[in-house]
Amino acid sequence: MANNNLNLHIDSHNNAQSKFEYFLLSVVLGILAISIQSFDAKADYHSIYLIILSWVLLIMSFMAGIFRIERKLLLTYVNIDSSSIPEHIKAFEKASRGESVIMKNEYDEYNEKEIEWELLVLKVKEDLSIKYKNMHKTHIEISYQIFKWSFLFAIITYSLFNVSNIINVPLSSELGIISVIPLIVWLTILRHKNTVKSLRPDDDI
């Protein structure tokens, strides 16, 4: 009963998270569409490179979000596909110690060599599943960072474009603002990594 309730909570959380991610993607795509639609190619804009940069960043953010969703689906598939492997390994390990018998079909049982072979295959599959899980988790984290910071940088450059066309911001000031933002992003990510690392329990404990 407790496991069923836990699974329901997990499914509910995953569904809510998926809806939120699709909502964020629609926001990114909507901002991109509105900014392109409102752009007048015949107008005499100041610092045109800013609006182009914001479009590129919005596209990057959208593509990173799509990639993240794809990797999450692949991670879910690997989790489901490998969920029974530990149980099978335990069963064949018991059989290898002579504590139980595993039947291949209604009439035949696994012999000692077949049990050793099945154990080898299962452990290889388990190692591969762990490798793919770690790879997909890394891709999910990287794509999330790209999605988040590209979107934030796009909003800043788009806002700076609009401001520069109202008060005519000097080019040197624009470039200064743009160059400072990646530094702030890098320092934020570095601080986040150090915080996560400090929260992890020590391996020796």
mmCIF file with all atom_site columns, C-alpha atoms in Angstrom:
data_model
loop_
_atom_site.group_PDB
_atom_site.id
_atom_site.type_symbol
_atom_site.label_atom_id
_atom_site.label_alt_id
_atom_site.label_comp_id
_atom_site.label_asym_id
_atom_site.label_entity_id
_atom_site.label_seq_id
_atom_site.pdbx_PDB_ins_code
_atom_site.Cartn_x
_atom_site.Cartn_y
_atom_site.Cartn_z
_atom_site.occupancy
_atom_site.B_iso_or_equiv
_atom_site.pdbx_formal_charge
_atom_site.auth_seq_id
_atom_site.auth_comp_id
_atom_site.auth_asym_id
_atom_site.auth_atom_id
_atom_site.pdbx_PDB_model_num
ATOM 1   C CA . MET A 1 1   ? 0.000  0.000   0.000   1.00 0.00 ? 1   MET A CA 1
ATOM 2   C CA . ALA A 1 2   ? 2.802  2.380   0.935   1.00 0.00 ? 2   ALA A CA 1
ATOM 3   C CA . ASN A 1 3   ? 4.643  1.570   -2.312  1.00 0.00 ? 3   ASN A CA 1
ATOM 4   C CA . ASN A 1 4   ? 1.498  2.262   -4.335  1.00 0.00 ? 4   ASN A CA 1
ATOM 5   C CA . ASN A 1 5   ? 1.045  5.647   -2.652  1.00 0.00 ? 5   ASN A CA 1
ATOM 6   C CA . LEU A 1 6   ? 4.705  6.470   -3.250  1.00 0.00 ? 6   LEU A CA 1
ATOM 7   C CA . ASN A 1 7   ? 4.405  5.532   -6.937  1.00 0.00 ? 7   ASN A CA 1
ATOM 8   C CA . LEU A 1 8   ? 1.297  7.713   -7.240  1.00 0.00 ? 8   LEU A CA 1
ATOM 9   C CA . HIS A 1 9   ? 3.160  10.670  -5.718  1.00 0.00 ? 9   HIS A CA 1
ATOM 10  C CA . ILE A 1 10  ? 6.120  10.094  -8.040  1.00 0.00 ? 10  ILE A CA 1
ATOM 11  C CA . ASP A 1 11  ? 3.857  9.894   -11.102 1.00 0.00 ? 11  ASP A CA 1
ATOM 12  C CA . SER A 1 12  ? 2.005  13.034  -10.013 1.00 0.00 ? 12  SER A CA 1
ATOM 13  C CA . HIS A 1 13  ? 5.294  14.887  -9.511  1.00 0.00 ? 13  HIS A CA 1
ATOM 14  C CA . ASN A 1 14  ? 6.630  13.777  -12.908 1.00 0.00 ? 14  ASN A CA 1
ATOM 15  C CA . ASN A 1 15  ? 3.416  14.817  -14.653 1.00 0.00 ? 15  ASN A CA 1
ATOM 16  C CA . ALA A 1 16  ? 3.467  18.233  -12.985 1.00 0.00 ? 16  ALA A CA 1
ATOM 17  C CA . GLN A 1 17  ? 7.139  18.714  -13.861 1.00 0.00 ? 17  GLN A CA 1
ATOM 18  C CA . SER A 1 18  ? 6.530  17.722  -17.488 1.00 0.00 ? 18  SER A CA 1
ATOM 19  C CA . LYS A 1 19  ? 3.650  20.197  -17.791 1.00 0.00 ? 19  LYS A CA 1
ATOM 20  C CA . PHE A 1 20  ? 5.820  22.944  -16.304 1.00 0.00 ? 20  PHE A CA 1
ATOM 21  C CA . GLU A 1 21  ? 8.656  22.184  -18.731 1.00 0.00 ? 21  GLU A CA 1
ATOM 22  C CA . TYR A 1 22  ? 6.295  22.293  -21.725 1.00 0.00 ? 22  TYR A CA 1
ATOM 23  C CA . PHE A 1 23  ? 4.913  25.579  -20.380 1.00 0.00 ? 23  PHE A CA 1
ATOM 24  C CA . LEU A 1 24  ? 8.431  27.070  -20.192 1.00 0.00 ? 24  LEU A CA 1
ATOM 25  C CA . LEU A 1 25  ? 9.136  25.917  -23.750 1.00 0.00 ? 25  LEU A CA 1
ATOM 26  C CA . SER A 1 26  ? 5.933  27.579  -24.933 1.00 0.00 ? 26  SER A CA 1
ATOM 27  C CA . VAL A 1 27  ? 7.005  30.791  -23.163 1.00 0.00 ? 27  VAL A CA 1
ATOM 28  C CA . VAL A 1 28  ? 10.398 30.727  -24.899 1.00 0.00 ? 28  VAL A CA 1
ATOM 29  C CA . LEU A 1 29  ? 8.811  30.053  -28.283 1.00 0.00 ? 29  LEU A CA 1
ATOM 30  C CA . GLY A 1 30  ? 6.162  32.709  -27.683 1.00 0.00 ? 30  GLY A CA 1
ATOM 31  C CA . ILE A 1 31  ? 8.728  35.389  -26.810 1.00 0.00 ? 31  ILE A CA 1
ATOM 32  C CA . LEU A 1 32  ? 10.745 34.471  -29.901 1.00 0.00 ? 32  LEU A CA 1
ATOM 33  C CA . ALA A 1 33  ? 7.670  34.664  -32.137 1.00 0.00 ? 33  ALA A CA 1
ATOM 34  C CA . ILE A 1 34  ? 6.509  37.990  -30.695 1.00 0.00 ? 34  ILE A CA 1
ATOM 35  C CA . SER A 1 35  ? 9.955  39.579  -30.937 1.00 0.00 ? 35  SER A CA 1
ATOM 36  C CA . ILE A 1 36  ? 10.328 38.508  -34.569 1.00 0.00 ? 36  ILE A CA 1
ATOM 37  C CA . GLN A 1 37  ? 6.793  39.568  -35.444 1.00 0.00 ? 37  GLN A CA 1
ATOM 38  C CA . SER A 1 38  ? 7.219  43.003  -33.851 1.00 0.00 ? 38  SER A CA 1
ATOM 39  C CA . PHE A 1 39  ? 10.561 43.621  -35.538 1.00 0.00 ? 39  PHE A CA 1
ATOM 40  C CA . ASP A 1 40  ? 10.398 46.108  -38.405 1.00 0.00 ? 40  ASP A CA 1
ATOM 41  C CA . ALA A 1 41  ? 13.177 45.452  -40.898 1.00 0.00 ? 41  ALA A CA 1
ATOM 42  C CA . LYS A 1 42  ? 12.709 48.891  -42.459 1.00 0.00 ? 42  LYS A CA 1
ATOM 43  C CA . ALA A 1 43  ? 13.114 50.789  -39.180 1.00 0.00 ? 43  ALA A CA 1
ATOM 44  C CA . ASP A 1 44  ? 16.394 52.461  -38.246 1.00 0.00 ? 44  ASP A CA 1
ATOM 45  C CA . TYR A 1 45  ? 17.269 50.469  -35.117 1.00 0.00 ? 45  TYR A CA 1
ATOM 46  C CA . HIS A 1 46  ? 20.267 51.071  -32.898 1.00 0.00 ? 46  HIS A CA 1
ATOM 47  C CA . SER A 1 47  ? 22.464 48.068  -31.962 1.00 0.00 ? 47  SER A CA 1
ATOM 48  C CA . ILE A 1 48  ? 20.748 45.590  -34.268 1.00 0.00 ? 48  ILE A CA 1
ATOM 49  C CA . TYR A 1 49  ? 23.170 42.878  -33.143 1.00 0.00 ? 49  TYR A CA 1
ATOM 50  C CA . LEU A 1 50  ? 21.418 42.723  -29.764 1.00 0.00 ? 50  LEU A CA 1
ATOM 51  C CA . ILE A 1 51  ? 18.074 41.603  -31.175 1.00 0.00 ? 51  ILE A CA 1
ATOM 52  C CA . ILE A 1 52  ? 19.798 39.027  -33.389 1.00 0.00 ? 52  ILE A CA 1
ATOM 53  C CA . LEU A 1 53  ? 21.762 37.742  -30.399 1.00 0.00 ? 53  LEU A CA 1
ATOM 54  C CA . SER A 1 54  ? 18.560 37.452  -28.362 1.00 0.00 ? 54  SER A CA 1
ATOM 55  C CA . TRP A 1 55  ? 16.932 35.405  -31.152 1.00 0.00 ? 55  TRP A CA 1
ATOM 56  C CA . VAL A 1 56  ? 19.927 33.061  -31.309 1.00 0.00 ? 56  VAL A CA 1
ATOM 57  C CA . LEU A 1 57  ? 19.853 32.620  -27.529 1.00 0.00 ? 57  LEU A CA 1
ATOM 58  C CA . LEU A 1 58  ? 16.108 31.942  -27.507 1.00 0.00 ? 58  LEU A CA 1
ATOM 59  C CA . ILE A 1 59  ? 16.555 29.291  -30.189 1.00 0.00 ? 59  ILE A CA 1
ATOM 60  C CA . MET A 1 60  ? 19.401 27.762  -28.178 1.00 0.00 ? 60  MET A CA 1
ATOM 61  C CA . SER A 1 61  ? 17.223 27.757  -25.066 1.00 0.00 ? 61  SER A CA 1
ATOM 62  C CA . PHE A 1 62  ? 14.333 26.108  -26.909 1.00 0.00 ? 62  PHE A CA 1
ATOM 63  C CA . MET A 1 63  ? 16.544 23.424  -28.461 1.00 0.00 ? 63  MET A CA 1
ATOM 64  C CA . ALA A 1 64  ? 18.186 22.709  -25.091 1.00 0.00 ? 64  ALA A CA 1
ATOM 65  C CA . GLY A 1 65  ? 14.731 22.317  -23.538 1.00 0.00 ? 65  GLY A CA 1
ATOM 66  C CA . ILE A 1 66  ? 13.667 19.851  -26.240 1.00 0.00 ? 66  ILE A CA 1
ATOM 67  C CA . PHE A 1 67  ? 16.922 17.926  -25.820 1.00 0.00 ? 67  PHE A CA 1
ATOM 68  C CA . ARG A 1 68  ? 16.404 17.795  -22.040 1.00 0.00 ? 68  ARG A CA 1
ATOM 69  C CA . ILE A 1 69  ? 12.915 16.338  -22.423 1.00 0.00 ? 69  ILE A CA 1
ATOM 70  C CA . GLU A 1 70  ? 14.258 13.733  -24.857 1.00 0.00 ? 70  GLU A CA 1
ATOM 71  C CA . ARG A 1 71  ? 17.026 12.726  -22.421 1.00 0.00 ? 71  ARG A CA 1
ATOM 72  C CA . LYS A 1 72  ? 14.531 12.462  -19.559 1.00 0.00 ? 72  LYS A CA 1
ATOM 73  C CA . LEU A 1 73  ? 12.395 10.114  -21.654 1.00 0.00 ? 73  LEU A CA 1
ATOM 74  C CA . LEU A 1 74  ? 15.467 8.000   -22.453 1.00 0.00 ? 74  LEU A CA 1
ATOM 75  C CA . LEU A 1 75  ? 16.415 7.939   -18.763 1.00 0.00 ? 75  LEU A CA 1
ATOM 76  C CA . THR A 1 76  ? 12.916 6.760   -17.858 1.00 0.00 ? 76  THR A CA 1
ATOM 77  C CA . TYR A 1 77  ? 13.153 4.019   -20.489 1.00 0.00 ? 77  TYR A CA 1
ATOM 78  C CA . VAL A 1 78  ? 16.541 2.844   -19.139 1.00 0.00 ? 78  VAL A CA 1
ATOM 79  C CA . ASN A 1 79  ? 15.189 2.864   -15.570 1.00 0.00 ? 79  ASN A CA 1
ATOM 80  C CA . ILE A 1 80  ? 12.206 0.741   -16.551 1.00 0.00 ? 80  ILE A CA 1
ATOM 81  C CA . ASP A 1 81  ? 14.246 -1.594  -18.738 1.00 0.00 ? 81  ASP A CA 1
ATOM 82  C CA . SER A 1 82  ? 16.857 -2.208  -16.033 1.00 0.00 ? 82  SER A CA 1
ATOM 83  C CA . SER A 1 83  ? 14.548 -2.289  -13.008 1.00 0.00 ? 83  SER A CA 1
ATOM 84  C CA . SER A 1 84  ? 14.354 -6.102  -12.948 1.00 0.00 ? 84  SER A CA 1
ATOM 85  C CA . ILE A 1 85  ? 18.086 -6.753  -13.439 1.00 0.00 ? 85  ILE A CA 1
ATOM 86  C CA . PRO A 1 86  ? 19.097 -6.693  -9.711  1.00 0.00 ? 86  PRO A CA 1
ATOM 87  C CA . GLU A 1 87  ? 16.317 -9.143  -8.880  1.00 0.00 ? 87  GLU A CA 1
ATOM 88  C CA . HIS A 1 88  ? 17.429 -11.500 -11.641 1.00 0.00 ? 88  HIS A CA 1
ATOM 89  C CA . ILE A 1 89  ? 21.054 -11.264 -10.508 1.00 0.00 ? 89  ILE A CA 1
ATOM 90  C CA . LYS A 1 90  ? 20.079 -12.221 -6.959  1.00 0.00 ? 90  LYS A CA 1
ATOM 91  C CA . ALA A 1 91  ? 18.062 -15.184 -8.264  1.00 0.00 ? 91  ALA A CA 1
ATOM 92  C CA . PHE A 1 92  ? 20.932 -16.519 -10.388 1.00 0.00 ? 92  PHE A CA 1
ATOM 93  C CA . GLU A 1 93  ? 23.447 -15.930 -7.565  1.00 0.00 ? 93  GLU A CA 1
ATOM 94  C CA . LYS A 1 94  ? 21.269 -18.061 -5.268  1.00 0.00 ? 94  LYS A CA 1
ATOM 95  C CA . ALA A 1 95  ? 21.096 -20.714 -7.984  1.00 0.00 ? 95  ALA A CA 1
ATOM 96  C CA . SER A 1 96  ? 24.889 -20.630 -8.429  1.00 0.00 ? 96  SER A CA 1
ATOM 97  C CA . ARG A 1 97  ? 25.251 -21.380 -4.707  1.00 0.00 ? 97  ARG A CA 1
ATOM 98  C CA . GLY A 1 98  ? 22.844 -24.291 -5.006  1.00 0.00 ? 98  GLY A CA 1
ATOM 99  C CA . GLU A 1 99  ? 20.187 -22.597 -2.873  1.00 0.00 ? 99  GLU A CA 1
ATOM 100 C CA . SER A 1 100 ? 17.531 -22.645 -5.585  1.00 0.00 ? 100 SER A CA 1
ATOM 101 C CA . VAL A 1 101 ? 16.740 -23.910 -9.076  1.00 0.00 ? 101 VAL A CA 1
ATOM 102 C CA . ILE A 1 102 ? 15.817 -21.740 -12.065 1.00 0.00 ? 102 ILE A CA 1
ATOM 103 C CA . MET A 1 103 ? 13.797 -23.303 -14.862 1.00 0.00 ? 103 MET A CA 1
ATOM 104 C CA . LYS A 1 104 ? 14.361 -22.379 -18.489 1.00 0.00 ? 104 LYS A CA 1
ATOM 105 C CA . ASN A 1 105 ? 10.993 -23.828 -19.365 1.00 0.00 ? 105 ASN A CA 1
ATOM 106 C CA . GLU A 1 106 ? 8.524  -26.336 -17.984 1.00 0.00 ? 106 GLU A CA 1
ATOM 107 C CA . TYR A 1 107 ? 10.946 -29.268 -18.280 1.00 0.00 ? 107 TYR A CA 1
ATOM 108 C CA . ASP A 1 108 ? 14.539 -27.954 -18.329 1.00 0.00 ? 108 ASP A CA 1
ATOM 109 C CA . GLU A 1 109 ? 16.521 -26.112 -15.685 1.00 0.00 ? 109 GLU A CA 1
ATOM 110 C CA . TYR A 1 110 ? 19.666 -24.023 -15.988 1.00 0.00 ? 110 TYR A CA 1
ATOM 111 C CA . ASN A 1 111 ? 22.876 -25.922 -15.474 1.00 0.00 ? 111 ASN A CA 1
ATOM 112 C CA . GLU A 1 112 ? 25.960 -24.493 -13.767 1.00 0.00 ? 112 GLU A CA 1
ATOM 113 C CA . LYS A 1 113 ? 27.622 -23.136 -16.913 1.00 0.00 ? 113 LYS A CA 1
ATOM 114 C CA . GLU A 1 114 ? 24.393 -21.547 -18.139 1.00 0.00 ? 114 GLU A CA 1
ATOM 115 C CA . ILE A 1 115 ? 23.899 -19.907 -14.756 1.00 0.00 ? 115 ILE A CA 1
ATOM 116 C CA . GLU A 1 116 ? 27.432 -18.448 -14.877 1.00 0.00 ? 116 GLU A CA 1
ATOM 117 C CA . TRP A 1 117 ? 26.813 -17.174 -18.399 1.00 0.00 ? 117 TRP A CA 1
ATOM 118 C CA . GLU A 1 118 ? 23.473 -15.583 -17.458 1.00 0.00 ? 118 GLU A CA 1
ATOM 119 C CA . LEU A 1 119 ? 25.097 -13.920 -14.449 1.00 0.00 ? 119 LEU A CA 1
ATOM 120 C CA . LEU A 1 120 ? 27.835 -12.500 -16.669 1.00 0.00 ? 120 LEU A CA 1
ATOM 121 C CA . VAL A 1 121 ? 25.295 -11.165 -19.173 1.00 0.00 ? 121 VAL A CA 1
ATOM 122 C CA . LEU A 1 122 ? 23.145 -9.643  -16.426 1.00 0.00 ? 122 LEU A CA 1
ATOM 123 C CA . LYS A 1 123 ? 26.108 -7.909  -14.778 1.00 0.00 ? 123 LYS A CA 1
ATOM 124 C CA . VAL A 1 124 ? 27.209 -6.475  -18.118 1.00 0.00 ? 124 VAL A CA 1
ATOM 125 C CA . LYS A 1 125 ? 23.679 -5.181  -18.670 1.00 0.00 ? 125 LYS A CA 1
ATOM 126 C CA . GLU A 1 126 ? 23.664 -3.698  -15.174 1.00 0.00 ? 126 GLU A CA 1
ATOM 127 C CA . ASP A 1 127 ? 26.983 -1.914  -15.777 1.00 0.00 ? 127 ASP A CA 1
ATOM 128 C CA . LEU A 1 128 ? 25.726 -0.574  -19.109 1.00 0.00 ? 128 LEU A CA 1
ATOM 129 C CA . SER A 1 129 ? 22.473 0.629   -17.567 1.00 0.00 ? 129 SER A CA 1
ATOM 130 C CA . ILE A 1 130 ? 24.395 2.493   -14.847 1.00 0.00 ? 130 ILE A CA 1
ATOM 131 C CA . LYS A 1 131 ? 26.636 4.027   -17.509 1.00 0.00 ? 131 LYS A CA 1
ATOM 132 C CA . TYR A 1 132 ? 23.658 5.181   -19.603 1.00 0.00 ? 132 TYR A CA 1
ATOM 133 C CA . LYS A 1 133 ? 21.826 6.495   -16.538 1.00 0.00 ? 133 LYS A CA 1
ATOM 134 C CA . ASN A 1 134 ? 24.819 8.618   -15.534 1.00 0.00 ? 134 ASN A CA 1
ATOM 135 C CA . MET A 1 135 ? 25.264 9.835   -19.104 1.00 0.00 ? 135 MET A CA 1
ATOM 136 C CA . HIS A 1 136 ? 21.597 10.842  -19.454 1.00 0.00 ? 136 HIS A CA 1
ATOM 137 C CA . LYS A 1 137 ? 21.625 12.535  -16.039 1.00 0.00 ? 137 LYS A CA 1
ATOM 138 C CA . THR A 1 138 ? 24.686 14.542  -17.067 1.00 0.00 ? 138 THR A CA 1
ATOM 139 C CA . HIS A 1 139 ? 23.031 15.536  -20.351 1.00 0.00 ? 139 HIS A CA 1
ATOM 140 C CA . ILE A 1 140 ? 19.865 16.547  -18.483 1.00 0.00 ? 140 ILE A CA 1
ATOM 141 C CA . GLU A 1 141 ? 21.835 18.760  -16.088 1.00 0.00 ? 141 GLU A CA 1
ATOM 142 C CA . ILE A 1 142 ? 23.918 20.380  -18.854 1.00 0.00 ? 142 ILE A CA 1
ATOM 143 C CA . SER A 1 143 ? 20.897 21.005  -21.085 1.00 0.00 ? 143 SER A CA 1
ATOM 144 C CA . TYR A 1 144 ? 19.034 22.547  -18.141 1.00 0.00 ? 144 TYR A CA 1
ATOM 145 C CA . GLN A 1 145 ? 21.906 24.981  -17.522 1.00 0.00 ? 145 GLN A CA 1
ATOM 146 C CA . ILE A 1 146 ? 21.994 25.891  -21.229 1.00 0.00 ? 146 ILE A CA 1
ATOM 147 C CA . PHE A 1 147 ? 18.204 26.312  -21.292 1.00 0.00 ? 147 PHE A CA 1
ATOM 148 C CA . LYS A 1 148 ? 18.133 28.477  -18.169 1.00 0.00 ? 148 LYS A CA 1
ATOM 149 C CA . TRP A 1 149 ? 21.074 30.756  -18.843 1.00 0.00 ? 149 TRP A CA 1
ATOM 150 C CA . SER A 1 150 ? 20.392 31.149  -22.581 1.00 0.00 ? 150 SER A CA 1
ATOM 151 C CA . PHE A 1 151 ? 16.845 32.224  -21.773 1.00 0.00 ? 151 PHE A CA 1
ATOM 152 C CA . LEU A 1 152 ? 18.020 34.665  -19.090 1.00 0.00 ? 152 LEU A CA 1
ATOM 153 C CA . PHE A 1 153 ? 20.736 36.086  -21.351 1.00 0.00 ? 153 PHE A CA 1
ATOM 154 C CA . ALA A 1 154 ? 18.196 36.406  -24.198 1.00 0.00 ? 154 ALA A CA 1
ATOM 155 C CA . ILE A 1 155 ? 15.812 38.398  -21.996 1.00 0.00 ? 155 ILE A CA 1
ATOM 156 C CA . ILE A 1 156 ? 18.642 40.705  -20.906 1.00 0.00 ? 156 ILE A CA 1
ATOM 157 C CA . THR A 1 157 ? 19.909 41.311  -24.454 1.00 0.00 ? 157 THR A CA 1
ATOM 158 C CA . TYR A 1 158 ? 16.373 41.858  -25.755 1.00 0.00 ? 158 TYR A CA 1
ATOM 159 C CA . SER A 1 159 ? 15.679 44.341  -22.950 1.00 0.00 ? 159 SER A CA 1
ATOM 160 C CA . LEU A 1 160 ? 19.002 46.048  -23.592 1.00 0.00 ? 160 LEU A CA 1
ATOM 161 C CA . PHE A 1 161 ? 18.078 46.327  -27.281 1.00 0.00 ? 161 PHE A CA 1
ATOM 162 C CA . ASN A 1 162 ? 14.818 48.075  -26.417 1.00 0.00 ? 162 ASN A CA 1
ATOM 163 C CA . VAL A 1 163 ? 16.493 50.353  -23.860 1.00 0.00 ? 163 VAL A CA 1
ATOM 164 C CA . SER A 1 164 ? 19.309 51.285  -26.250 1.00 0.00 ? 164 SER A CA 1
ATOM 165 C CA . ASN A 1 165 ? 16.752 52.370  -28.848 1.00 0.00 ? 165 ASN A CA 1
ATOM 166 C CA . ILE A 1 166 ? 15.017 54.606  -26.287 1.00 0.00 ? 166 ILE A CA 1
ATOM 167 C CA . ILE A 1 167 ? 17.936 56.331  -24.562 1.00 0.00 ? 167 ILE A CA 1
ATOM 168 C CA . ASN A 1 168 ? 20.707 55.549  -27.084 1.00 0.00 ? 168 ASN A CA 1
ATOM 169 C CA . VAL A 1 169 ? 23.108 53.606  -24.845 1.00 0.00 ? 169 VAL A CA 1
ATOM 170 C CA . PRO A 1 170 ? 26.762 53.880  -26.014 1.00 0.00 ? 170 PRO A CA 1
ATOM 171 C CA . LEU A 1 171 ? 28.216 50.798  -27.692 1.00 0.00 ? 171 LEU A CA 1
ATOM 172 C CA . SER A 1 172 ? 30.971 50.525  -25.070 1.00 0.00 ? 172 SER A CA 1
ATOM 173 C CA . SER A 1 173 ? 28.366 50.322  -22.296 1.00 0.00 ? 173 SER A CA 1
ATOM 174 C CA . GLU A 1 174 ? 26.423 47.646  -24.171 1.00 0.00 ? 174 GLU A CA 1
ATOM 175 C CA . LEU A 1 175 ? 29.523 45.539  -24.701 1.00 0.00 ? 175 LEU A CA 1
ATOM 176 C CA . GLY A 1 176 ? 30.493 46.027  -21.046 1.00 0.00 ? 176 GLY A CA 1
ATOM 177 C CA . ILE A 1 177 ? 27.116 44.762  -19.854 1.00 0.00 ? 177 ILE A CA 1
ATOM 178 C CA . ILE A 1 178 ? 27.189 41.806  -22.234 1.00 0.00 ? 178 ILE A CA 1
ATOM 179 C CA . SER A 1 179 ? 30.728 40.820  -21.187 1.00 0.00 ? 179 SER A CA 1
ATOM 180 C CA . VAL A 1 180 ? 29.883 40.983  -17.476 1.00 0.00 ? 180 VAL A CA 1
ATOM 181 C CA . ILE A 1 181 ? 26.832 38.707  -17.747 1.00 0.00 ? 181 ILE A CA 1
ATOM 182 C CA . PRO A 1 182 ? 28.754 35.506  -18.723 1.00 0.00 ? 182 PRO A CA 1
ATOM 183 C CA . LEU A 1 183 ? 31.131 36.153  -15.809 1.00 0.00 ? 183 LEU A CA 1
ATOM 184 C CA . ILE A 1 184 ? 28.189 36.383  -13.404 1.00 0.00 ? 184 ILE A CA 1
ATOM 185 C CA . VAL A 1 185 ? 26.695 33.209  -14.889 1.00 0.00 ? 185 VAL A CA 1
ATOM 186 C CA . TRP A 1 186 ? 29.996 31.344  -14.528 1.00 0.00 ? 186 TRP A CA 1
ATOM 187 C CA . LEU A 1 187 ? 30.420 32.458  -10.912 1.00 0.00 ? 187 LEU A CA 1
ATOM 188 C CA . THR A 1 188 ? 26.822 31.439  -10.130 1.00 0.00 ? 188 THR A CA 1
ATOM 189 C CA . ILE A 1 189 ? 27.307 27.972  -11.628 1.00 0.00 ? 189 ILE A CA 1
ATOM 190 C CA . LEU A 1 190 ? 30.623 27.562  -9.787  1.00 0.00 ? 190 LEU A CA 1
ATOM 191 C CA . ARG A 1 191 ? 28.992 28.532  -6.503  1.00 0.00 ? 191 ARG A CA 1
ATOM 192 C CA . HIS A 1 192 ? 26.126 26.124  -7.164  1.00 0.00 ? 192 HIS A CA 1
ATOM 193 C CA . LYS A 1 193 ? 28.551 23.254  -7.815  1.00 0.00 ? 193 LYS A CA 1
ATOM 194 C CA . ASN A 1 194 ? 30.503 24.002  -4.634  1.00 0.00 ? 194 ASN A CA 1
ATOM 195 C CA . THR A 1 195 ? 27.269 24.144  -2.620  1.00 0.00 ? 195 THR A CA 1
ATOM 196 C CA . VAL A 1 196 ? 26.087 20.796  -3.993  1.00 0.00 ? 196 VAL A CA 1
ATOM 197 C CA . LYS A 1 197 ? 29.506 19.263  -3.343  1.00 0.00 ? 197 LYS A CA 1
ATOM 198 C CA . SER A 1 198 ? 29.515 20.493  0.268   1.00 0.00 ? 198 SER A CA 1
ATOM 199 C CA . LEU A 1 199 ? 26.064 18.962  0.857   1.00 0.00 ? 199 LEU A CA 1
ATOM 200 C CA . ARG A 1 200 ? 27.168 15.513  -0.282  1.00 0.00 ? 200 ARG A CA 1
ATOM 201 C CA . PRO A 1 201 ? 28.156 13.081  2.481   1.00 0.00 ? 201 PRO A CA 1
ATOM 202 C CA . ASP A 1 202 ? 31.829 12.194  2.679   1.00 0.00 ? 202 ASP A CA 1
ATOM 203 C CA . ASP A 1 203 ? 32.754 8.921   1.028   1.00 0.00 ? 203 ASP A CA 1
ATOM 204 C CA . ASP A 1 204 ? 34.716 7.798   4.108   1.00 0.00 ? 204 ASP A CA 1
ATOM 205 C CA . ILE A 1 205 ? 31.726 8.019   6.431   1.00 0.00 ? 205 ILE A CA 1
#
